[in-house]
Coordinates of C-alpha atoms and ligand atoms in Angstrom, one line a residue:
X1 CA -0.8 17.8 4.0
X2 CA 1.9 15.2 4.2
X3 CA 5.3 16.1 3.2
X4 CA 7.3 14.1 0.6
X5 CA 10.1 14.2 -1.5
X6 CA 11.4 13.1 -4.8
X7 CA 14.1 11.0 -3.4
X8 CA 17.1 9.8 -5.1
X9 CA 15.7 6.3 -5.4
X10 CA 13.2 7.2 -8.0
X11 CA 9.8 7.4 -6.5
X12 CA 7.9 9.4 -3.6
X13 CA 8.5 8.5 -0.1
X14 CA 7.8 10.0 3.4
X15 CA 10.4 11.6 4.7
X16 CA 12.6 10.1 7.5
X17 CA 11.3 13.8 9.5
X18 CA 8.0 12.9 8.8
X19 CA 8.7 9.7 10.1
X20 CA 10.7 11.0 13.0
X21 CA 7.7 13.3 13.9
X22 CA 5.2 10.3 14.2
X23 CA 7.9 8.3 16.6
X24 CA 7.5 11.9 18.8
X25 CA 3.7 11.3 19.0
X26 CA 4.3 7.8 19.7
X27 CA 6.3 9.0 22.6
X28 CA 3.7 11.6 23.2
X29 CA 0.6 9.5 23.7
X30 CA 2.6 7.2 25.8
X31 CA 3.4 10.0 28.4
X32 CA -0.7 10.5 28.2
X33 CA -1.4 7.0 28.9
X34 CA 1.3 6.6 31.4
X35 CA 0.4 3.5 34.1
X36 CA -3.7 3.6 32.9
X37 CA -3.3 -0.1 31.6
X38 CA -4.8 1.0 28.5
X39 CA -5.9 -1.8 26.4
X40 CA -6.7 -1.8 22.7
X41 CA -9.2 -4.4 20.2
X42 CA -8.3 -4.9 16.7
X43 CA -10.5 -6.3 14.1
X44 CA -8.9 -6.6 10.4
X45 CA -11.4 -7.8 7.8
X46 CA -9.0 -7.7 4.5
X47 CA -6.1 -9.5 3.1
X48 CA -3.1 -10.5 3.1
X49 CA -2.0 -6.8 2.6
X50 CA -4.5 -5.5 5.2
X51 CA -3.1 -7.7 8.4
X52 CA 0.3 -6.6 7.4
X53 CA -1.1 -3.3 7.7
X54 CA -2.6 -4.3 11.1
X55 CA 0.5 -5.9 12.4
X56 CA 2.0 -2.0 11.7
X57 CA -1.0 -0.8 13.5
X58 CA -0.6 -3.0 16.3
X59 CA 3.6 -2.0 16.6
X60 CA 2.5 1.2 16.9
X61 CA -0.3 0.9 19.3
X62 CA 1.7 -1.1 21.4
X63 CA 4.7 1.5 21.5
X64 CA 2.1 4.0 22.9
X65 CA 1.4 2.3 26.0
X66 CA -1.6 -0.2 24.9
X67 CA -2.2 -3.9 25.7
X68 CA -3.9 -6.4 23.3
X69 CA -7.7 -8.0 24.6
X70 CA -9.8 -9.8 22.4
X71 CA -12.6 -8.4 24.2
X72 CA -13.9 -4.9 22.3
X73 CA -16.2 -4.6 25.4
X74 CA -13.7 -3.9 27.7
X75 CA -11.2 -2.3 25.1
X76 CA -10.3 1.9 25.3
X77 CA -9.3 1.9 21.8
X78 CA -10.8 -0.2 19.2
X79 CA -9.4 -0.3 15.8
X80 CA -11.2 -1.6 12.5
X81 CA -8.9 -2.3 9.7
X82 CA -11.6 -2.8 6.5
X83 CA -12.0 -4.3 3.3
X84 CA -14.4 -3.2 0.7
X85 CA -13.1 -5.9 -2.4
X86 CA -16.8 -7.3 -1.7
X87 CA -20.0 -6.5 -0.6
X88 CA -20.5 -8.3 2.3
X89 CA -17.6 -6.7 4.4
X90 CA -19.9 -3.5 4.0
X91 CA -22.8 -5.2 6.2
X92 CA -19.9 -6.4 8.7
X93 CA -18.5 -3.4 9.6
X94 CA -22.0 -1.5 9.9
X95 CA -23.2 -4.4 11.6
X96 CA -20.0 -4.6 14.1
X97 CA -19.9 -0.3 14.5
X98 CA -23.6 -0.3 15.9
X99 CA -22.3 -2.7 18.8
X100 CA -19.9 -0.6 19.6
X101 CA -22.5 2.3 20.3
X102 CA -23.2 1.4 24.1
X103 CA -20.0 0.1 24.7
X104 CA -18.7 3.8 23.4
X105 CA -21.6 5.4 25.9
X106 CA -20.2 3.1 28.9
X107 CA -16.7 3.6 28.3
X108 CA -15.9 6.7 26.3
X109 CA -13.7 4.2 24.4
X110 CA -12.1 6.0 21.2
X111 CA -13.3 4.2 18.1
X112 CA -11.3 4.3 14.9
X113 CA -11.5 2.9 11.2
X114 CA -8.8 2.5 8.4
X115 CA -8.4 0.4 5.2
X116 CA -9.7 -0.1 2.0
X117 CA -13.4 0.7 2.7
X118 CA -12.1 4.4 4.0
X119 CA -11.2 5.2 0.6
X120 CA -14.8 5.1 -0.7
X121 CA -17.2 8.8 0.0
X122 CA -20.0 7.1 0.0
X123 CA -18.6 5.0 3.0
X124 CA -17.2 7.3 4.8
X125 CA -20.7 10.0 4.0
X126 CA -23.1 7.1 6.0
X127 CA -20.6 6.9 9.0
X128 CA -20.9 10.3 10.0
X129 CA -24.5 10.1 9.1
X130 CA -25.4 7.1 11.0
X131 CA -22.2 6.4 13.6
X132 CA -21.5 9.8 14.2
X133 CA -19.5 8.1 17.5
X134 CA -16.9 7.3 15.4
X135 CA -13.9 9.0 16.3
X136 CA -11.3 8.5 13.8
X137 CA -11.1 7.7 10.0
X138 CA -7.9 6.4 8.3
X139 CA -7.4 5.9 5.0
X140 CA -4.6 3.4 3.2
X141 CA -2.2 6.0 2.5
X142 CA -2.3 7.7 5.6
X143 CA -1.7 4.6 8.2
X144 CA 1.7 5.9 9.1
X145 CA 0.3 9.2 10.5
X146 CA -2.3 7.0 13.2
X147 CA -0.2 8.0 16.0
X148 CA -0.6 12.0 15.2
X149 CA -4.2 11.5 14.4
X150 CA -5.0 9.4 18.1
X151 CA -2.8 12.5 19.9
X152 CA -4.7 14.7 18.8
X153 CA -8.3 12.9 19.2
X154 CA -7.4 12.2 23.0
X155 CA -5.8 16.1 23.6
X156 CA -8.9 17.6 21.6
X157 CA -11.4 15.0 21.9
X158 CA -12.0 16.2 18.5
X159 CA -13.4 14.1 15.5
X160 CA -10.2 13.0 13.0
X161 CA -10.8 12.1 9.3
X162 CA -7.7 11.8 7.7
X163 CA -8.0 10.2 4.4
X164 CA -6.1 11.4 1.1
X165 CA -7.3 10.7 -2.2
X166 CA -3.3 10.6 -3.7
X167 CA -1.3 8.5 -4.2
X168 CA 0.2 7.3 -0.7
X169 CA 4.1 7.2 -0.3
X170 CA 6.3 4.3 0.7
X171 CA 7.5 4.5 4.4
X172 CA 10.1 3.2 6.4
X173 CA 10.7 2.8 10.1
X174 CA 7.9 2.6 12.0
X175 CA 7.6 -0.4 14.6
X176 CA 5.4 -3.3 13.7
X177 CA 4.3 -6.3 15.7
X178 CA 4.0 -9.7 14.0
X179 CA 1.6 -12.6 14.6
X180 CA 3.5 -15.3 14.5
X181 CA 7.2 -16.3 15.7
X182 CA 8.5 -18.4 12.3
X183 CA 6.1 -16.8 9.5
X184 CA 6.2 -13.3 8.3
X185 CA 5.1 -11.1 6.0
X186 CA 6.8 -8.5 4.3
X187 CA 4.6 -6.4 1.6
X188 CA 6.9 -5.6 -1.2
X189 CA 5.2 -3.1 -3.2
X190 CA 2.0 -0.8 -2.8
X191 CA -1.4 -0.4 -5.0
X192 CA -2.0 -1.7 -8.3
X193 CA -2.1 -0.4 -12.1
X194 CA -4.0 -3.5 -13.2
X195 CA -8.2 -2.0 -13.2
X196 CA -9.7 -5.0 -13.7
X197 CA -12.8 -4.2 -14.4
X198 CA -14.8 -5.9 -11.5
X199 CA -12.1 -4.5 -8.9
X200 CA -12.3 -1.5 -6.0
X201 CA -8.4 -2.3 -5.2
X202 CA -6.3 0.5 -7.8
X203 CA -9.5 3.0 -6.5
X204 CA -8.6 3.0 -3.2
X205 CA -4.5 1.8 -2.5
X206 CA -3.5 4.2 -5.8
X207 CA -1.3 3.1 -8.5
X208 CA 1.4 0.8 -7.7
X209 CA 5.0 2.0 -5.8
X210 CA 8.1 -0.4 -4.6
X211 CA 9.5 -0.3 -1.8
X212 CA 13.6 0.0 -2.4
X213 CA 15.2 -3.5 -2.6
X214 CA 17.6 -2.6 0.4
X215 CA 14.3 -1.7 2.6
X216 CA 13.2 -5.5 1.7
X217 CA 16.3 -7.2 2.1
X218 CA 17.4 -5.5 5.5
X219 CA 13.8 -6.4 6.8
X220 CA 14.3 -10.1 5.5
X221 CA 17.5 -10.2 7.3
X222 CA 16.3 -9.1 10.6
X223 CA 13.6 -11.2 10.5
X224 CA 16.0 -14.4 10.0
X225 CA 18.3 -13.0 12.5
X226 CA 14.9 -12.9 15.0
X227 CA 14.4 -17.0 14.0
X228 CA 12.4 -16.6 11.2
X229 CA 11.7 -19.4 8.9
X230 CA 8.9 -18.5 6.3
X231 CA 8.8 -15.3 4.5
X232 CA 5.5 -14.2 2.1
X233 CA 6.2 -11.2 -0.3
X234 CA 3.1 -9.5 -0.6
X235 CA 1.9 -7.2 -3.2
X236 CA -1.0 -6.7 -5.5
X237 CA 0.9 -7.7 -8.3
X238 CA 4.1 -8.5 -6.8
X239 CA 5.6 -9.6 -10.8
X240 CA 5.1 -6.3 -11.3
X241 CA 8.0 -5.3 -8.4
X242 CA 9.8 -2.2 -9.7
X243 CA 9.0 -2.4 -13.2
X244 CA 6.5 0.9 -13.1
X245 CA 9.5 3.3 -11.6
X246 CA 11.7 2.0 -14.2
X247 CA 14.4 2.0 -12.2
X248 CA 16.7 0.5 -14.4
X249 CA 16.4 2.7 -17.3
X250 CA 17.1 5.3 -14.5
X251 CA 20.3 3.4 -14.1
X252 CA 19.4 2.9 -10.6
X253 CA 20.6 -0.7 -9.1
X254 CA 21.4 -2.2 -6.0
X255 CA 23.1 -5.3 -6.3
X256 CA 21.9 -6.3 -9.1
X257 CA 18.4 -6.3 -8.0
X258 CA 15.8 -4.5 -10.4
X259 CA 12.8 -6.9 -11.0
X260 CA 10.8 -9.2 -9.1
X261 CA 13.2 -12.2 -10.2
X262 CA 16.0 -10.3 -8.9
X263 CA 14.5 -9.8 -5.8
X264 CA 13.7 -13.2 -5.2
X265 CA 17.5 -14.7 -5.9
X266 CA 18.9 -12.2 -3.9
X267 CA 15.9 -12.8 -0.8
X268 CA 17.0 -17.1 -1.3
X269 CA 20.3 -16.2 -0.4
X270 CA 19.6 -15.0 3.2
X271 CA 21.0 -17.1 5.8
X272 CA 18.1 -19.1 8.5
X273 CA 15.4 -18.0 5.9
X274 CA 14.1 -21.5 4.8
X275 CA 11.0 -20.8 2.8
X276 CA 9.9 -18.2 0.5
X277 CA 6.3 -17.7 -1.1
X278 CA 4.7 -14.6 -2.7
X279 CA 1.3 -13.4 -3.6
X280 CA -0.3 -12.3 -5.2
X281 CA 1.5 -12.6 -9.4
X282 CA -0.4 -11.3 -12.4
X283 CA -0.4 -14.3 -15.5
X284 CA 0.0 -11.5 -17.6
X285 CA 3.4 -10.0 -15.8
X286 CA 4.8 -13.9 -15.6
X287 CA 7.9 -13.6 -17.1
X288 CA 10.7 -15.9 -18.0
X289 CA 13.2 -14.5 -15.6
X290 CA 10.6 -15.3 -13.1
X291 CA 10.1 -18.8 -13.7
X292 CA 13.7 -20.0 -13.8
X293 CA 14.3 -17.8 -10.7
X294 CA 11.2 -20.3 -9.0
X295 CA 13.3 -23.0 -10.5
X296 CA 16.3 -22.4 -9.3
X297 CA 16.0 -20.9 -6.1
X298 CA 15.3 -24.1 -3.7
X299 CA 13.6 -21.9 -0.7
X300 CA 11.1 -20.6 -3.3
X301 CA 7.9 -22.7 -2.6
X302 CA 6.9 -25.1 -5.9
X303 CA 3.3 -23.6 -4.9
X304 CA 2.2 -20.7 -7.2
X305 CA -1.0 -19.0 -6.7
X306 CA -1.8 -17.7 -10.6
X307 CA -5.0 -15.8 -10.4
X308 CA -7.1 -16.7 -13.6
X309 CA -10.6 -15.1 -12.7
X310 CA -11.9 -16.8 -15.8
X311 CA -11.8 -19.3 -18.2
X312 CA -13.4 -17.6 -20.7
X313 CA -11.6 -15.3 -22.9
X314 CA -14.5 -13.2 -23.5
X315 CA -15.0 -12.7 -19.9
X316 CA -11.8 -11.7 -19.3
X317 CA -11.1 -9.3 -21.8
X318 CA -14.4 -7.5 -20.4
X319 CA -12.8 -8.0 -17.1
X320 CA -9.5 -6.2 -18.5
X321 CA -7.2 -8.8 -17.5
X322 CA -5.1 -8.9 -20.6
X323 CA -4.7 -12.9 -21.5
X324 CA -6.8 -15.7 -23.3
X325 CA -7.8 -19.0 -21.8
X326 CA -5.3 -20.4 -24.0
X327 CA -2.0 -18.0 -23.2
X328 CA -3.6 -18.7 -19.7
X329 CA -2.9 -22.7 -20.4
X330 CA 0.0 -22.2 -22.0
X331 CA 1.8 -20.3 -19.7
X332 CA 0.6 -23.4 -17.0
X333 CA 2.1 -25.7 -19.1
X334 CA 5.4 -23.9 -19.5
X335 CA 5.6 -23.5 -15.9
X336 CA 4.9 -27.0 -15.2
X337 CA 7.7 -28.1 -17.2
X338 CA 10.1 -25.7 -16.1
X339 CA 9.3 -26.0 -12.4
X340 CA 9.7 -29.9 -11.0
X341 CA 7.0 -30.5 -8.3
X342 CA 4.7 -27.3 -9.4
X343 CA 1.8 -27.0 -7.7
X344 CA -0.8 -24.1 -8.5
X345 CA -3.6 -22.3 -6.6
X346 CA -5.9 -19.5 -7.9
X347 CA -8.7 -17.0 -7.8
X348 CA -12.0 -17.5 -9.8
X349 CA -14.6 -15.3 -9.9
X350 CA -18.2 -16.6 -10.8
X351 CA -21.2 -14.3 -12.0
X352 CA -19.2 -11.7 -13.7
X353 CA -21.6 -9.3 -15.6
X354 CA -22.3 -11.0 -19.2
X355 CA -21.3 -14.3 -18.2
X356 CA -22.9 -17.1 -20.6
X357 CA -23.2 -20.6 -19.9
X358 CA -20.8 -21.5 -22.0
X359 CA -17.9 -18.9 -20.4
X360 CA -19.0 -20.4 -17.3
X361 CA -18.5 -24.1 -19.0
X362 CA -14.7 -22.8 -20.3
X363 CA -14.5 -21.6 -16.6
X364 CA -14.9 -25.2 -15.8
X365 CA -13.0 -26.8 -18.5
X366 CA -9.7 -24.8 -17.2
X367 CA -10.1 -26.0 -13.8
X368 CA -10.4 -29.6 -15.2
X369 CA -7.3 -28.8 -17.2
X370 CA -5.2 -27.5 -14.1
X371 CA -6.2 -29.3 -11.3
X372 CA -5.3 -27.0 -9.0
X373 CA -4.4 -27.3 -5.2
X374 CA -6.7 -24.7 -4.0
X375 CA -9.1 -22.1 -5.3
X376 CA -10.5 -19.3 -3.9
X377 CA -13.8 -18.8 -5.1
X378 CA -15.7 -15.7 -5.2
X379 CA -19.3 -14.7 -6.5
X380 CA -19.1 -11.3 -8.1
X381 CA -19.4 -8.5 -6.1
X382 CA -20.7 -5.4 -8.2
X383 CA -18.5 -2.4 -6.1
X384 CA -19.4 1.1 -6.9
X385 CA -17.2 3.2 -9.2
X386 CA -15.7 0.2 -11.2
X387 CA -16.6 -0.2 -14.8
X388 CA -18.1 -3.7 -14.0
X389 CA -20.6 -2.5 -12.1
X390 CA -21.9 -0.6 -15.0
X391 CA -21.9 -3.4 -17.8
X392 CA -25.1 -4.7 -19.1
X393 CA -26.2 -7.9 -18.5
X394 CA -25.5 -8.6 -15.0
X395 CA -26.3 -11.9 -13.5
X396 CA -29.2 -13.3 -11.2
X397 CA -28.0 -13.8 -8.0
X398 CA -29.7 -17.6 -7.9
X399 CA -27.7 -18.2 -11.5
X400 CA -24.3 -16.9 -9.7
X401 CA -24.9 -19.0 -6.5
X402 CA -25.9 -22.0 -8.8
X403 CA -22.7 -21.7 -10.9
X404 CA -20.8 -21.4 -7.8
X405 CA -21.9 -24.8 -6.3
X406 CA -21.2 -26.4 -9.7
X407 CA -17.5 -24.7 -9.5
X408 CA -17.2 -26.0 -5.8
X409 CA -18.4 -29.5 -6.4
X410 CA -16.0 -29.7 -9.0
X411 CA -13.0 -28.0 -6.9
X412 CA -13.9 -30.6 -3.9
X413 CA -13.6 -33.7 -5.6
X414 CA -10.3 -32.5 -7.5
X415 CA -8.9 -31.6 -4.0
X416 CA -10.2 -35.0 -2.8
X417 CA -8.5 -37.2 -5.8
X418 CA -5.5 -34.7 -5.8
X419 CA -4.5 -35.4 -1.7
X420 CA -4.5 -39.0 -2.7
X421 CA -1.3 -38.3 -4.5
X422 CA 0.2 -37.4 -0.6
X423 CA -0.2 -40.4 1.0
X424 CA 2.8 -42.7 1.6
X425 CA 5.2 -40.0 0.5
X426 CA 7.4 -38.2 2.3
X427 CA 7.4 -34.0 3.3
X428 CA 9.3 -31.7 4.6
X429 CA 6.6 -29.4 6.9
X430 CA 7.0 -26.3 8.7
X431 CA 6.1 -27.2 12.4
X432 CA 3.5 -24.6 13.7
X433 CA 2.4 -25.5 16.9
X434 CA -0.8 -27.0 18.9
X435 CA -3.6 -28.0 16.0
X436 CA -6.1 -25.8 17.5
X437 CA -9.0 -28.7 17.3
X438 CA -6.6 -31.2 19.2
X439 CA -4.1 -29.6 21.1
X440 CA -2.4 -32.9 21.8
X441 CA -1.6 -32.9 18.1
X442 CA 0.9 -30.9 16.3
X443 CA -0.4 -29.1 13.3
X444 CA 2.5 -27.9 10.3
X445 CA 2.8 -27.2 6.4
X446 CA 3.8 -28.9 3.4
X447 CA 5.5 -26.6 0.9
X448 CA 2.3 -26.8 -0.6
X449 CA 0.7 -25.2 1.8
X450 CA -1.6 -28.2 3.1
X451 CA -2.1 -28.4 6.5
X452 CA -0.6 -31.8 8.0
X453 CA -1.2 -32.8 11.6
X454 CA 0.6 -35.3 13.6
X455 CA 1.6 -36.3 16.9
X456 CA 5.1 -35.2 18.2
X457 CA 6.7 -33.2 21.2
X458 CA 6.6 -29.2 21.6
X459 CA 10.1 -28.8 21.0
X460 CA 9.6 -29.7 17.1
X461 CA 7.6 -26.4 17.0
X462 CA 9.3 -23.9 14.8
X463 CA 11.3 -26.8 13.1
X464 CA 11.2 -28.0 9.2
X465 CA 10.8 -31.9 9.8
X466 CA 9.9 -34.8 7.3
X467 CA 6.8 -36.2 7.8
X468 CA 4.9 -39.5 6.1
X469 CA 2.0 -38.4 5.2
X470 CA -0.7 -41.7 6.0
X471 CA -3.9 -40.3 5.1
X472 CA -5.8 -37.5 3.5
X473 CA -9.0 -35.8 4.2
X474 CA -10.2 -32.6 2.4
X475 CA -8.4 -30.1 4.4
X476 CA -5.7 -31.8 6.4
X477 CA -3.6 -34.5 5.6
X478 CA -2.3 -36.9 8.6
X479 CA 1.4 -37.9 8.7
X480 CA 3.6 -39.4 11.2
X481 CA 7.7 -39.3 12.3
X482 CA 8.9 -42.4 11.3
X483 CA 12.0 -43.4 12.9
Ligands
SAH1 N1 -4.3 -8.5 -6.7 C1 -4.6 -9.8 -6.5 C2 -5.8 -9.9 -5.5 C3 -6.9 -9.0 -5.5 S1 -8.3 -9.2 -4.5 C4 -4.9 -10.4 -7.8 O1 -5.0 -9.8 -8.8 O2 -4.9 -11.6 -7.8 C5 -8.4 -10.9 -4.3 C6 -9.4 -11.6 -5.1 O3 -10.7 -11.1 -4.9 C7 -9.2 -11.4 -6.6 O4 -8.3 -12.2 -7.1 C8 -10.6 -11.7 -7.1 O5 -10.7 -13.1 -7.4 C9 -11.5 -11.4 -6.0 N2 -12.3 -10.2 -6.3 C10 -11.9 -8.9 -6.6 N3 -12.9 -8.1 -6.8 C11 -14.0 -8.8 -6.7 C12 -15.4 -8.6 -6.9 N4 -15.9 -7.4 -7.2 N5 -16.3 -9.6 -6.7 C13 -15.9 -10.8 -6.3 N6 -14.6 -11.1 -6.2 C14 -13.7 -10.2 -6.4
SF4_2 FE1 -7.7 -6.0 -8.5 FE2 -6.8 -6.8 -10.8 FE3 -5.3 -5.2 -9.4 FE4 -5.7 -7.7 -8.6 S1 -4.6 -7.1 -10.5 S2 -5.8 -5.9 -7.3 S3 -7.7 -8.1 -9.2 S4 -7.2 -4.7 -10.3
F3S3 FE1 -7.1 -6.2 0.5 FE2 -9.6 -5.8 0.7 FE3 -8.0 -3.7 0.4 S1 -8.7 -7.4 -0.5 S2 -6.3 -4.4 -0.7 S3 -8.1 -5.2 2.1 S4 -10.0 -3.9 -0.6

């Protein structure tokens, strides 16, 4: 079992021994791998929250003596970091493990699986049945431990499952290695309270824990002192940031941060960080405090990403998600007023069990309404265990996948007409490097989040420059530097 304690803070973490003790096997499988040119393969199939959860991974992994290939055939450790919010990432991961079978026979590489999808029996059941090859198994609450678990799996060449079905404890410490050189991550709270009823996520990353505002702001710091320019909170319902340990009733408080607004004043005051955006808010946790902090905090990006699901209020009070169309509208409204320049971009789900026409029609009618920047559209994914998957009246497929055209026809041409409002105006975009279809072009973002490309020398890479923007096209808008 892990050890934990009640810390002063207010909420269960690992212990800095704990902690400590994984750094030790760190050192430890290093030693083992000394001068072998180990190499390692990672494959993360989740969100925004999962490839932070690589990028630990990979610090970790790295410590202990491996290189990155993108090859998994010539890999000796290959990692799959899953996601089970849909159906689909099910077949992947079957799909990619049988692959791995000759490559395991060839190479004895050591094969291991965390994430989401680890949380489920039923998943884990048909890998021992069927990819009994597999040598470890990870869960979400027990990432921190992967250096202890791949010890002991090269000293014993034993089989490792280490999953726990508790909630999993807020860590600190570990190394982690980032993707990119001007954009990070930092995941601000754990798990989620919310059950919607369609959703796997509170099943298997427990119910929701903070990470102390110090933690955040010392990691925010570093990361400007490193060059850093962009910063994403992430959480599954970042509003949502230290309101379940109510801290403050506790009288805890440091310096004056004790809610998600808080946190973001405070993160906008850190010197060389130049953009701030956050994901993933619940409509229902949007508070006041919140949308004057966007206001007023100039790094905060005027792009919100305000999940709606569903136009329909009878859909989503069967999905459990706790606000009407209308409260839905009028909270966009009041936003839009109180925020100059707001943009918006959301989550739709299409299909959900008992889904009339006419919810799909209100569905519709909201998106009209909006005119959001971007949606990300899903069809509904029945997941085991959720109470959505046991409503009545589910929905054909071919009704789901017709709806979902009619949603993306109508998303496409808003998107089209909306990018018109770019051209001839000027923005401020976050150079990113080579546009990977024309390296001769530079590719960047707008504060909105749409990719621009242009042409311009290498050493505007990493900058924030102001662009005209001279054309749109669905996905990419072209600007130039004009002088
Ligand atoms: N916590 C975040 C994101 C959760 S998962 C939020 O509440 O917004 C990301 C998105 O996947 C969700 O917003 C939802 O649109 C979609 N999703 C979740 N479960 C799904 C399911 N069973 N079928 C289809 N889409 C789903
Ligand atoms: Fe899932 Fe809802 Fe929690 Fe988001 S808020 S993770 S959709 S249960
Ligand atoms: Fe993210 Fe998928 Fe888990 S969406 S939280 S990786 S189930």
């Amino acid at each position: 079992m892990t050890k934990t304690v009640q810390s002063e803070r207010g909420r269960k973490m690992v212990t800095e021994q704990e902690v400590n003790k994984q750094k030790e096997f760190i050192q430890k499988v290093k030693e083992l791998n000394n001068a072998k040119n180990l190499k390692y393969y990672i494959l993360t199939m989740g969100c925004q929250l999962n490839e932070n959860d690589s990028e630990k991974l990979c610090g970790m992994i790295e410590e202990m003596g491996y290189t990155i290939t993108e090859q998994y055939q010539e890999a000796d450790l290959v990692v799959f970091n899953t996601c089970c919010v849909r159906e689909n990432a099910e077949d992947k991961l079957f799909g990619k493990l049988g692959e791995l079978k000759r490559v395991k026979e060839q190479k004895g590489t050591i094969i291991a699986i965390g994430g989401c999808m680890m949380q489920e029996k039923h998943i884990t059941d048909k890998i021992h049945e069927s990819y009994p090859y597999t040598d470890i198994i990870f869960g979400t609450h027990t990432l921190y431990k992967f250096p202890e678990d791949l010890y002991k799996t090269i000293l014993s060449k034993t089989k490792m499952q280490d999953v726990i079905d508790i909630d999993g404890e807020v860590y600190e410490g570990l190394p982690i290695k980032r993707t990119s050189n001007i954009k990070a991550s930092v995941t601000i709270m754990y798990g989620c309270n919310n059950f919607c009823t369609y959703c796997i996520v509170p099943y298997v990353r427990g119910r929701e824990r903070s990470r102390h505002p110090k933690d955040i702001l010392e990691e925010v710091e570093q990361l400007a002192k490193q060059g850093y320019k962009e910063i994403t909170l992430l959480g599954q319902n970042v509003n949502s940031y230290l309101i379940v340990e109510k801290w403050k009733e506790k009288g805890i408080d440091y310096q004056g941060i004790n809610s998600f607004a808080t946190l973001l004043r405070a993160i906008n005051k850190i010197d060389g960080i130049e953009r701030i955006r956050f994901v993933s808010p619940h409509p229902k946790d949007f508070t006041d405090d919140v949308i004057s902090a966007i206001a007023e905090c100039e790094k905060v990006c005027k792009l919100v990403h305000l999940p709606l699901q569903s136009g329909s209020t009878n859909v989503l009070k069967r999905m459990n998600r706790k606000y009407t169309k209308e409260q839905y509208l009028q909270l966009v409204e009041k936003m839009k007023k109180q925020i100059p320049n707001l943009t918006l971009s959301t989550d739709i789900i299409v299909g959900f069990a008992g889904e009339t026409e006419e919810d799909f029609e209100d569905t519709l009618d909201v998106v009209r309404k909006v005119c959001f920047e971007q949606v990300y559209m899903f069809i509904y994914s029945r997941r085991v265990g959720t109470p959505g998957d046991k409503m009545p009246d589910q929905i054909p497929e071919e009704i789901k996948h017709k709806r979902f055209d009619r949603l993306k026809e109508l998303v496409e041409s808003q998107i089209e007409s909306n990018n018109q409002k770019y051209v001839g105006t000027i923005q401020k975009v976050l150079v990113e490097g080579p546009s990977k279809n024309n390296p001769e072009l530079l590719t960047g973002r707008t504060d909105s989040n749409k990719v621009v490309i242009f042409e311009g020398t290498s050493s505007l890479q990493d900058k924030i420059i102001e662009l005209k923007i001279v054309s749109e096209h669905m996905w990419y808008l072209k600007g130039i530097i004009e002088t």
